[in-house]
C-alpha cells in the first residue's frame, strides 16, 4: 500500500490560486516554504464511507500514486510528494506552466506538419515509455497534453492525469472504466479486453483533430459518437484535409483501426514515415503541408466553451446535491478544497435504459452519461454534442 506523508500540506507549502478542477479534485499552484520552488498541488477528496459515491477510495488514489512513483520520463509529469489528511490526499506535482498544447497551437499564425510532428513525437516518446513499463494511460486527450514552458523554440510536452491509468496486469478489473467519449477506442466502447493499443487509438483521434480541426467520430449525442467509434465511421473530408499530406493521413489510418492487434504500436508510430521521413522529398512534403489552423482555432474555442460549461454544470450539481442530500448537510470543505469542482451530484442520463447511479470512477469531469450502444451499457463522460 502506498505511503503518504501524514502531515498538513500547509506546513510545507504556501497554497496559491486554483488552476483546474474536476469532480473530486482541485488543482492549485503552490510554493515550497523552504526553497521557494513552485509546484501544482492536486487536492483529491477521499471517500468517507465504503458504499459512498463521493470522493475517491484510498485504493484508487494509491493506484495513481504508485504508477506515478514508478514512472520517470521527460514527457511525463513528475510527482514530487504526497500528503494525507483525514478527508483529503494532496499530490504535489511538478508545475507544468506552459498550459495545454492545443491552446498553445491555437494561438499560432501558421503551423506546418513538420512542426506538428515535433509535438507528436514527444507524445509518442512518453507513451512508448509508459507502454514499456506495461502501463496504459487510458485518458489521452487534449486536456492531458501540456507544455512545461512556452518560451522554448520547441516546448517540452508533459503528459498529465494518471487517474484512469492501469498496469496491464490489473486490467482485468477494468470492465467498467471509460474515458471521454470522443477519444475512447472501440474496445472500450464494446467492453472488450483492453491493452496499450487503446492509447494508440486516442493518439489517432488527437492527430486527426490537430491536422484538421475536426473530431473524427463526434456525433450529435454521446450515443451517436460511440456508435461512430464502434463502426469506425470517419473520413478525410476535403474541406478539412485539403492541405494534408498523404503520409499524415496514412499515419491516422494506421491508428484508427478497429482491431487492436492490427493497430500500430507506439514504437511503430515513432518509425512511421510521417514522423521519421525516409528521404529529403518526404521531409520537404511534410514541411510544405499545413495544419488547418482556421478550423483548429474554431475547434479549440468550442472545446474551451464545453469545458467551461462543464464547470458551470458541476457547480449547479454541487448546489443541488448540497440542498438535497442529508449527508451533505454535515460536510464541510477542508483546507485547500473549494466548492467548485468537487463532489457534484452526477448528471442523470437521458437514456430510457438508464436508472442506476453513475459510477464514480468517471466523474472527474462534470457531465457523465450512461448509454446503451450495440446493446451494451456504457458510461461516458464529457459533453459530446456538436453545439
Ligand atoms: O500535474 C500537474 N502539473 C501541473 O502543472 C498541472 C497538473 C495537473 C494534474 C493539472 C493541471 C496542471 C496545470 C497547470 C497549469 C499552468 C494550468 C492548469 C493546470 N491543470 C488543470 C488543467 C489541466 N488540463
CSV table of C-alpha atoms and ligand atoms in Angstrom, one decimal:
chain,number,residue,atom,x,y,z
A,1,UNK,CA,0.0,0.0,0.0
A,2,UNK,CA,1.4,3.4,-1.0
A,3,UNK,CA,2.7,5.5,1.9
A,4,UNK,CA,1.8,9.2,2.1
A,5,UNK,CA,3.3,11.9,4.4
A,6,UNK,CA,0.9,12.2,7.3
A,7,UNK,CA,1.1,16.0,7.7
A,8,UNK,CA,-0.7,19.2,6.7
A,9,UNK,CA,0.4,20.3,3.3
A,10,UNK,CA,0.3,24.0,4.5
A,11,UNK,CA,3.2,23.3,6.9
A,12,UNK,CA,5.4,22.8,3.8
A,13,UNK,CA,3.8,24.8,1.1
A,14,UNK,CA,2.1,28.1,0.5
A,15,UNK,CA,-1.2,27.3,-1.3
A,16,UNK,CA,-2.0,29.6,-4.2
A,17,UNK,CA,-4.6,30.1,-7.0
A,18,UNK,CA,-6.8,27.4,-8.4
A,19,UNK,CA,-5.7,26.3,-11.8
A,20,UNK,CA,-8.0,23.4,-12.5
A,21,UNK,CA,-10.8,21.4,-11.0
A,22,UNK,CA,-12.6,18.1,-11.5
A,23,UNK,CA,-15.3,16.1,-9.8
A,24,UNK,CA,-13.3,15.1,-6.8
A,25,UNK,CA,-10.1,17.1,-7.3
A,26,UNK,CA,-8.9,20.7,-7.3
A,27,UNK,CA,-5.5,21.7,-8.7
A,28,UNK,CA,-3.8,24.8,-7.2
A,29,UNK,CA,-0.4,26.4,-7.6
A,30,UNK,CA,1.7,26.1,-4.6
A,31,UNK,CA,5.2,27.2,-3.4
A,32,UNK,CA,7.5,25.3,-1.1
A,33,UNK,CA,8.2,27.4,2.1
A,34,UNK,CA,11.8,26.0,2.1
A,35,UNK,CA,13.4,26.9,-1.3
A,36,UNK,CA,10.5,28.6,-2.9
A,37,UNK,CA,10.1,26.2,-5.8
A,38,UNK,CA,6.6,26.3,-7.4
A,39,UNK,CA,4.5,23.1,-7.8
A,40,UNK,CA,1.0,22.1,-8.7
A,41,UNK,CA,-1.0,20.6,-5.8
A,42,UNK,CA,-3.8,18.3,-6.6
A,43,UNK,CA,-6.3,18.0,-3.7
A,44,UNK,CA,-8.2,14.8,-4.0
A,45,UNK,CA,-11.2,14.1,-1.8
A,46,UNK,CA,-11.2,10.7,-0.1
A,47,UNK,CA,-14.3,8.7,0.0
A,48,UNK,CA,-15.8,8.8,3.5
A,49,UNK,CA,-18.0,5.6,3.5
A,50,UNK,CA,-17.2,2.3,1.9
A,51,UNK,CA,-20.5,2.3,-0.1
A,52,UNK,CA,-20.4,6.1,-0.8
A,53,UNK,CA,-20.3,7.7,-4.2
A,54,UNK,CA,-18.5,10.8,-3.2
A,55,UNK,CA,-14.7,11.1,-3.3
A,56,UNK,CA,-12.2,8.5,-4.5
A,57,UNK,CA,-11.3,5.4,-2.4
A,58,UNK,CA,-7.8,5.4,-1.0
A,59,UNK,CA,-7.1,2.4,-3.2
A,60,UNK,CA,-7.9,4.4,-6.3
A,61,UNK,CA,-5.7,7.3,-5.2
A,62,UNK,CA,-2.9,4.8,-4.2
A,63,UNK,CA,-3.1,3.2,-7.6
A,64,UNK,CA,-2.5,6.6,-9.4
A,65,UNK,CA,0.3,7.4,-6.9
A,66,UNK,CA,2.0,4.0,-7.3
A,67,UNK,CA,2.0,4.4,-11.1
A,68,UNK,CA,3.3,8.0,-10.9
A,69,UNK,CA,6.1,7.0,-8.5
A,70,UNK,CA,7.2,4.3,-10.8
A,71,UNK,CA,7.5,6.4,-14.0
A,72,UNK,CA,10.3,8.8,-14.8
A,73,UNK,CA,10.4,10.3,-18.3
A,74,UNK,CA,11.0,13.8,-19.7
A,75,UNK,CA,7.5,13.8,-21.3
A,76,UNK,CA,5.6,12.6,-18.2
A,77,UNK,CA,4.7,14.9,-15.3
A,78,UNK,CA,6.8,14.3,-12.2
A,79,UNK,CA,5.1,13.5,-8.8
A,80,UNK,CA,7.2,15.2,-6.1
A,81,UNK,CA,5.4,14.0,-2.9
A,82,UNK,CA,2.1,13.1,-1.4
A,83,UNK,CA,0.3,14.3,1.8
A,84,UNK,CA,-2.5,12.7,3.5
A,85,UNK,CA,-5.1,14.1,6.0
A,86,UNK,CA,-8.4,12.6,7.2
A,87,UNK,CA,-10.5,13.6,4.3
A,88,UNK,CA,-8.0,14.5,1.6
A,89,UNK,CA,-4.9,13.4,-0.2
A,90,UNK,CA,-2.7,16.1,-1.8
A,91,UNK,CA,-0.4,15.2,-4.7
A,92,UNK,CA,2.4,17.6,-5.3
A,93,UNK,CA,3.4,17.7,-9.0
A,94,UNK,CA,5.9,19.5,-11.0
A,95,UNK,CA,4.3,22.7,-12.3
A,96,UNK,CA,3.7,22.5,-16.0
A,97,UNK,CA,3.4,26.2,-16.6
A,98,UNK,CA,3.1,26.2,-20.4
A,99,UNK,CA,-0.6,25.2,-20.3
A,100,UNK,CA,-2.3,22.9,-22.8
A,101,UNK,CA,-0.7,22.1,-26.2
A,102,UNK,CA,-3.9,22.8,-28.0
A,103,UNK,CA,-4.2,26.3,-26.5
A,104,UNK,CA,-0.6,27.0,-27.5
A,105,UNK,CA,-1.2,25.8,-31.1
A,106,UNK,CA,-4.4,27.7,-31.4
A,107,UNK,CA,-2.5,31.0,-30.9
A,108,UNK,CA,-0.2,30.3,-33.8
A,109,UNK,CA,-0.4,32.2,-37.1
A,110,UNK,CA,0.7,29.2,-39.1
A,111,UNK,CA,1.8,25.6,-38.4
A,112,UNK,CA,3.2,23.0,-40.8
A,113,UNK,CA,3.2,19.3,-40.4
A,114,UNK,CA,6.9,19.2,-39.6
A,115,UNK,CA,6.2,21.4,-36.5
A,116,UNK,CA,3.2,19.3,-35.6
A,117,UNK,CA,5.1,16.1,-35.7
A,118,UNK,CA,7.7,17.6,-33.4
A,119,UNK,CA,5.0,17.6,-30.7
A,120,UNK,CA,3.5,14.2,-31.7
A,121,UNK,CA,7.0,12.7,-31.5
A,122,UNK,CA,7.3,13.8,-27.9
A,123,UNK,CA,3.8,12.5,-27.0
A,124,UNK,CA,4.8,9.1,-28.6
A,125,UNK,CA,8.1,9.0,-26.7
A,126,UNK,CA,6.2,9.4,-23.5
A,127,UNK,CA,3.7,6.7,-24.5
A,128,UNK,CA,6.4,4.3,-25.7
A,129,UNK,CA,8.0,4.7,-22.3
A,130,UNK,CA,4.7,4.1,-20.4
A,131,UNK,CA,3.9,1.0,-22.5
A,132,UNK,CA,7.4,-0.3,-22.0
A,133,UNK,CA,6.5,-0.2,-18.2
A,134,UNK,CA,3.3,-2.1,-19.0
A,135,UNK,CA,1.2,1.0,-18.1
A,136,UNK,CA,-1.7,2.2,-20.2
A,137,UNK,CA,-2.8,5.8,-19.7
A,138,UNK,CA,-6.4,5.3,-20.9
A,139,UNK,CA,-7.3,9.0,-20.8
A,140,UNK,CA,-5.1,10.6,-23.6
A,141,UNK,CA,-6.9,13.7,-24.8
A,142,UNK,CA,-6.0,17.4,-25.4
A,143,UNK,CA,-6.7,18.4,-21.7
A,144,UNK,CA,-4.0,16.0,-20.6
A,145,UNK,CA,-1.3,17.1,-23.0
A,146,UNK,CA,0.6,20.0,-21.6
A,147,UNK,CA,3.7,22.0,-22.1
A,148,UNK,CA,6.4,22.5,-19.5
A,149,UNK,CA,7.2,26.1,-20.7
A,150,UNK,CA,6.1,28.1,-23.7
A,151,UNK,CA,9.2,30.1,-24.1
A,152,UNK,CA,11.5,27.5,-25.7
A,153,UNK,CA,11.5,27.3,-29.5
A,154,UNK,CA,10.4,23.6,-29.2
A,155,UNK,CA,8.3,23.4,-26.0
A,156,UNK,CA,8.5,20.2,-24.0
A,157,UNK,CA,5.4,18.0,-23.8
A,158,UNK,CA,4.2,16.7,-20.5
A,159,UNK,CA,1.5,14.0,-20.2
A,160,UNK,CA,-0.6,14.5,-17.1
A,161,UNK,CA,-3.6,12.9,-15.2
A,162,UNK,CA,-3.0,9.2,-14.5
A,163,UNK,CA,-6.3,8.9,-12.7
A,164,UNK,CA,-7.5,6.2,-15.2
A,165,UNK,CA,-4.1,4.7,-15.9
A,166,UNK,CA,-3.6,1.0,-15.2
A,167,UNK,CA,-0.9,-1.6,-15.2
A,168,UNK,CA,-1.6,-4.2,-17.8
A,169,UNK,CA,-1.6,-6.8,-15.0
A,170,UNK,CA,-4.6,-5.0,-13.3
A,171,UNK,CA,-6.6,-4.5,-16.5
A,172,UNK,CA,-8.8,-7.5,-15.7
A,173,UNK,CA,-10.6,-5.3,-13.2
A,174,UNK,CA,-11.2,-2.7,-15.8
A,175,UNK,CA,-14.5,-3.8,-17.2
A,176,UNK,CA,-16.5,-0.7,-16.4
A,177,UNK,CA,-13.9,2.0,-16.9
A,178,UNK,CA,-14.2,4.5,-19.7
A,179,UNK,CA,-12.7,7.9,-20.7
A,180,UNK,CA,-14.1,10.8,-22.7
A,181,UNK,CA,-16.3,9.6,-25.5
A,182,UNK,CA,-14.6,11.3,-28.4
A,183,UNK,CA,-11.2,9.7,-27.6
A,184,UNK,CA,-12.1,6.2,-26.5
A,185,UNK,CA,-11.2,3.1,-28.6
A,186,UNK,CA,-13.8,0.7,-30.0
A,187,UNK,CA,-12.7,-2.0,-27.5
A,188,UNK,CA,-13.5,0.4,-24.6
A,189,UNK,CA,-17.0,1.2,-26.1
A,190,UNK,CA,-17.6,-2.6,-26.5
A,191,UNK,CA,-16.2,-3.7,-23.2
A,192,UNK,CA,-13.7,-5.9,-24.9
A,193,UNK,CA,-10.3,-6.7,-23.4
A,194,UNK,CA,-8.1,-3.6,-23.2
A,195,UNK,CA,-4.4,-3.2,-24.0
A,196,UNK,CA,-1.9,-0.5,-24.6
A,197,UNK,CA,-3.4,-0.2,-28.1
A,198,UNK,CA,-6.4,1.8,-26.5
A,199,UNK,CA,-3.9,4.7,-26.1
A,200,UNK,CA,-2.8,4.4,-29.7
A,201,UNK,CA,-6.4,4.9,-30.9
A,202,UNK,CA,-6.6,8.1,-28.8
A,203,UNK,CA,-3.4,9.3,-30.4
A,204,UNK,CA,-5.1,8.7,-33.8
A,205,UNK,CA,-8.0,10.9,-32.8
A,206,UNK,CA,-5.8,13.6,-31.3
A,207,UNK,CA,-3.7,13.7,-34.6
A,208,UNK,CA,-6.9,13.9,-36.7
A,209,UNK,CA,-8.1,16.9,-34.7
A,210,UNK,CA,-4.7,18.5,-34.7
A,211,UNK,CA,-4.4,18.4,-38.5
A,212,UNK,CA,-7.9,19.3,-39.4
A,213,UNK,CA,-9.8,21.0,-36.5
A,214,UNK,CA,-12.5,18.4,-36.8
A,215,UNK,CA,-13.2,15.5,-34.5
A,216,UNK,CA,-13.4,12.2,-36.4
A,217,UNK,CA,-16.3,10.4,-34.6
A,218,UNK,CA,-18.2,13.3,-32.9
A,219,UNK,CA,-21.9,12.9,-33.3
A,220,UNK,CA,-24.8,15.0,-32.1
A,221,UNK,CA,-25.0,12.9,-28.9
A,222,UNK,CA,-22.7,10.7,-26.9
A,223,UNK,CA,-24.6,7.7,-28.2
A,224,UNK,CA,-24.0,8.7,-31.8
A,225,UNK,CA,-20.3,9.3,-31.1
A,226,UNK,CA,-19.9,5.9,-29.5
A,227,UNK,CA,-21.8,4.2,-32.4
A,228,UNK,CA,-19.4,6.1,-34.9
A,229,UNK,CA,-16.4,4.8,-33.0
A,230,UNK,CA,-17.7,1.3,-32.9
A,231,UNK,CA,-18.3,1.4,-36.7
A,232,UNK,CA,-15.0,3.2,-37.3
A,233,UNK,CA,-17.2,5.7,-39.2
A,234,UNK,CA,-14.8,8.6,-40.2
A,235,UNK,CA,-13.4,10.1,-43.4
A,236,UNK,CA,-11.0,12.7,-44.6
A,237,UNK,CA,-13.3,15.5,-45.8
A,238,UNK,CA,-11.6,17.7,-48.3
A,239,UNK,CA,-12.9,20.8,-46.6
A,240,UNK,CA,-10.8,19.9,-43.6
A,241,UNK,CA,-8.0,17.9,-45.1
A,242,UNK,CA,-7.3,19.8,-48.3
A,243,UNK,CA,-3.8,20.8,-47.2
A,244,UNK,CA,-2.9,17.5,-45.5
A,245,UNK,CA,-0.2,15.2,-46.8
A,246,UNK,CA,-0.9,11.5,-47.8
A,247,UNK,CA,1.6,10.3,-45.2
A,248,UNK,CA,-0.2,12.2,-42.4
A,249,UNK,CA,-3.5,10.5,-43.5
A,250,UNK,CA,-1.7,7.1,-43.6
A,251,UNK,CA,-0.4,7.7,-40.1
A,252,UNK,CA,-4.0,8.3,-38.9
A,253,UNK,CA,-5.3,5.3,-40.9
A,254,UNK,CA,-2.8,3.0,-39.2
A,255,UNK,CA,-4.1,4.1,-35.7
A,256,UNK,CA,-7.8,4.3,-36.3
A,257,UNK,CA,-8.1,0.6,-36.8
A,258,UNK,CA,-10.8,-1.4,-35.1
A,259,UNK,CA,-8.8,-4.5,-34.3
A,260,UNK,CA,-6.2,-3.5,-31.6
A,261,UNK,CA,-3.8,-6.2,-32.9
A,262,UNK,CA,-3.7,-4.5,-36.3
A,263,UNK,CA,-3.3,-1.0,-34.9
A,264,UNK,CA,0.3,0.4,-34.8
A,265,UNK,CA,2.2,0.2,-31.5
A,266,UNK,CA,3.7,3.4,-30.1
A,267,UNK,CA,7.2,2.2,-31.3
A,268,UNK,CA,5.9,1.6,-34.8
A,269,UNK,CA,4.2,5.0,-34.8
A,270,UNK,CA,7.6,6.6,-34.0
A,271,UNK,CA,9.1,4.9,-37.0
A,272,UNK,CA,6.2,5.8,-39.4
A,273,UNK,CA,7.5,7.7,-42.4
A,274,UNK,CA,5.4,10.7,-41.5
A,275,UNK,CA,7.2,11.0,-38.1
A,276,UNK,CA,10.6,9.8,-39.5
A,277,UNK,CA,10.8,10.8,-43.2
A,278,UNK,CA,12.9,8.4,-45.3
A,279,UNK,CA,14.3,11.0,-47.7
A,280,UNK,CA,14.5,14.7,-48.4
A,281,UNK,CA,11.4,14.6,-50.6
A,282,UNK,CA,9.2,13.2,-47.8
A,283,UNK,CA,10.7,15.8,-45.4
A,284,UNK,CA,10.0,18.6,-47.8
A,285,UNK,CA,6.5,17.5,-48.4
A,286,UNK,CA,5.9,17.5,-44.6
A,287,UNK,CA,7.3,21.0,-44.4
A,288,UNK,CA,5.1,22.3,-47.1
A,289,UNK,CA,1.9,20.7,-45.8
A,290,UNK,CA,-0.1,22.9,-43.4
A,291,UNK,CA,-2.4,22.4,-40.5
A,292,UNK,CA,-5.9,23.8,-41.0
A,293,UNK,CA,-5.4,26.4,-38.3
A,294,UNK,CA,-8.6,28.3,-39.1
A,295,UNK,CA,-10.7,25.3,-38.3
A,296,UNK,CA,-8.4,24.2,-35.5
A,297,UNK,CA,-9.0,27.6,-33.7
A,298,UNK,CA,-12.7,27.1,-34.0
A,299,UNK,CA,-12.4,23.6,-32.6
A,300,UNK,CA,-10.3,24.8,-29.7
A,301,UNK,CA,-12.6,27.7,-28.9
A,302,UNK,CA,-15.6,25.2,-28.8
A,303,UNK,CA,-13.6,22.8,-26.7
A,304,UNK,CA,-12.9,25.6,-24.2
A,305,UNK,CA,-16.5,26.6,-24.2
A,306,UNK,CA,-17.6,23.0,-23.5
A,307,UNK,CA,-15.1,22.7,-20.6
A,308,UNK,CA,-16.4,25.9,-19.0
A,309,UNK,CA,-20.0,24.7,-19.4
A,310,UNK,CA,-19.0,21.6,-17.5
A,311,UNK,CA,-17.7,23.7,-14.6
A,312,UNK,CA,-21.0,25.6,-14.5
A,313,UNK,CA,-22.9,22.3,-14.6
A,314,UNK,CA,-20.7,20.9,-11.9
A,315,UNK,CA,-21.4,23.9,-9.6
A,316,UNK,CA,-25.1,23.6,-10.2
A,317,UNK,CA,-25.0,19.9,-9.4
A,318,UNK,CA,-23.0,20.6,-6.3
A,319,UNK,CA,-25.5,23.2,-5.2
A,320,UNK,CA,-28.4,20.8,-5.9
A,321,UNK,CA,-26.6,18.0,-4.1
A,322,UNK,CA,-25.8,20.2,-1.1
A,323,UNK,CA,-29.5,21.0,-0.7
A,324,UNK,CA,-31.0,17.6,-1.2
A,325,UNK,CA,-28.6,15.1,0.3
A,326,UNK,CA,-28.8,14.5,4.0
A,327,UNK,CA,-25.2,13.7,4.4
A,328,UNK,CA,-24.1,16.8,2.6
A,329,UNK,CA,-25.5,18.9,5.4
A,330,UNK,CA,-22.8,17.6,7.7
A,331,UNK,CA,-20.0,18.0,5.2
A,332,UNK,CA,-17.6,20.9,5.4
A,333,UNK,CA,-14.8,21.7,3.0
A,334,UNK,CA,-11.4,21.0,4.3
A,335,UNK,CA,-8.3,23.1,3.8
A,336,UNK,CA,-7.2,23.5,0.2
A,337,UNK,CA,-10.6,22.4,-1.1
A,338,UNK,CA,-13.0,24.8,-2.7
A,339,UNK,CA,-16.7,24.2,-3.6
A,340,UNK,CA,-16.0,24.4,-7.3
A,341,UNK,CA,-15.3,21.2,-8.9
A,342,UNK,CA,-15.6,18.8,-6.1
A,343,UNK,CA,-18.3,16.3,-5.3
A,344,UNK,CA,-21.1,17.4,-7.5
A,345,UNK,CA,-24.0,15.0,-8.0
A,346,UNK,CA,-23.5,13.0,-11.2
A,347,UNK,CA,-25.6,14.1,-14.2
A,348,UNK,CA,-28.6,12.0,-14.8
A,349,UNK,CA,-28.9,10.1,-18.1
A,350,UNK,CA,-31.5,11.0,-20.7
A,351,UNK,CA,-31.5,7.3,-21.8
A,352,UNK,CA,-34.6,5.3,-21.1
A,353,UNK,CA,-32.5,2.3,-20.0
A,354,UNK,CA,-30.5,4.3,-17.5
A,355,UNK,CA,-31.5,4.5,-13.9
A,356,UNK,CA,-28.7,3.3,-11.9
A,357,UNK,CA,-26.3,5.6,-10.1
A,358,UNK,CA,-23.4,6.7,-12.1
A,359,UNK,CA,-20.1,5.0,-11.5
A,360,UNK,CA,-17.8,7.3,-9.5
A,361,UNK,CA,-14.6,6.4,-11.4
A,362,UNK,CA,-15.7,8.5,-14.3
A,363,UNK,CA,-16.7,11.6,-12.5
A,364,UNK,CA,-13.6,13.7,-12.8
A,365,UNK,CA,-15.5,15.9,-15.3
A,366,UNK,CA,-18.9,17.2,-14.7
A,367,UNK,CA,-21.0,15.5,-17.4
A,368,UNK,CA,-21.4,11.8,-17.3
A,369,UNK,CA,-23.9,9.7,-19.2
A,370,UNK,CA,-24.9,6.1,-19.1
A,371,UNK,CA,-25.8,4.9,-22.6
A,372,UNK,CA,-26.7,1.8,-24.5
A,373,UNK,CA,-24.6,1.1,-27.6
A,374,UNK,CA,-24.9,-2.1,-29.6
A,375,UNK,CA,-26.9,-3.5,-26.7
A,376,UNK,CA,-24.1,-2.8,-24.2
A,377,UNK,CA,-24.4,-0.3,-21.4
A,378,UNK,CA,-21.5,2.2,-21.4
A,379,UNK,CA,-20.7,5.1,-19.2
A,380,UNK,CA,-19.2,8.2,-20.9
A,381,UNK,CA,-18.0,11.5,-19.6
A,382,UNK,CA,-17.8,14.8,-21.4
A,383,UNK,CA,-20.2,16.8,-23.4
A,384,UNK,CA,-20.2,15.4,-26.8
A,385,UNK,CA,-22.7,17.5,-28.6
A,386,UNK,CA,-21.5,19.5,-31.6
A,387,UNK,CA,-23.2,22.6,-30.4
B,1,LIG,O1,0.3,17.6,-12.5
B,1,LIG,C1,0.1,18.7,-12.9
B,1,LIG,N1,1.1,19.7,-13.0
B,1,LIG,C2,0.5,20.8,-13.4
B,1,LIG,O2,1.1,21.9,-13.6
B,1,LIG,C3,-0.9,20.6,-13.6
B,1,LIG,C4,-1.2,19.3,-13.3
B,1,LIG,C5,-2.5,18.8,-13.3
B,1,LIG,C6,-2.8,17.4,-12.9
B,1,LIG,C7,-3.5,19.6,-13.8
B,1,LIG,C8,-3.2,20.9,-14.1
B,1,LIG,C9,-1.9,21.4,-14.1
B,1,LIG,C10,-2.0,22.8,-14.6
B,1,LIG,C11,-1.0,23.8,-14.8
B,1,LIG,C12,-1.5,25.0,-15.3
B,1,LIG,C13,-0.5,26.1,-15.5
B,1,LIG,C14,-2.8,25.2,-15.6
B,1,LIG,C15,-3.8,24.2,-15.4
B,1,LIG,C16,-3.3,23.0,-14.9
B,1,LIG,N2,-4.1,21.9,-14.6
B,1,LIG,C17,-5.5,21.7,-14.8
B,1,LIG,C18,-5.9,21.6,-16.2
B,1,LIG,C19,-5.2,20.6,-17.0
B,1,LIG,N3,-5.7,20.5,-18.3
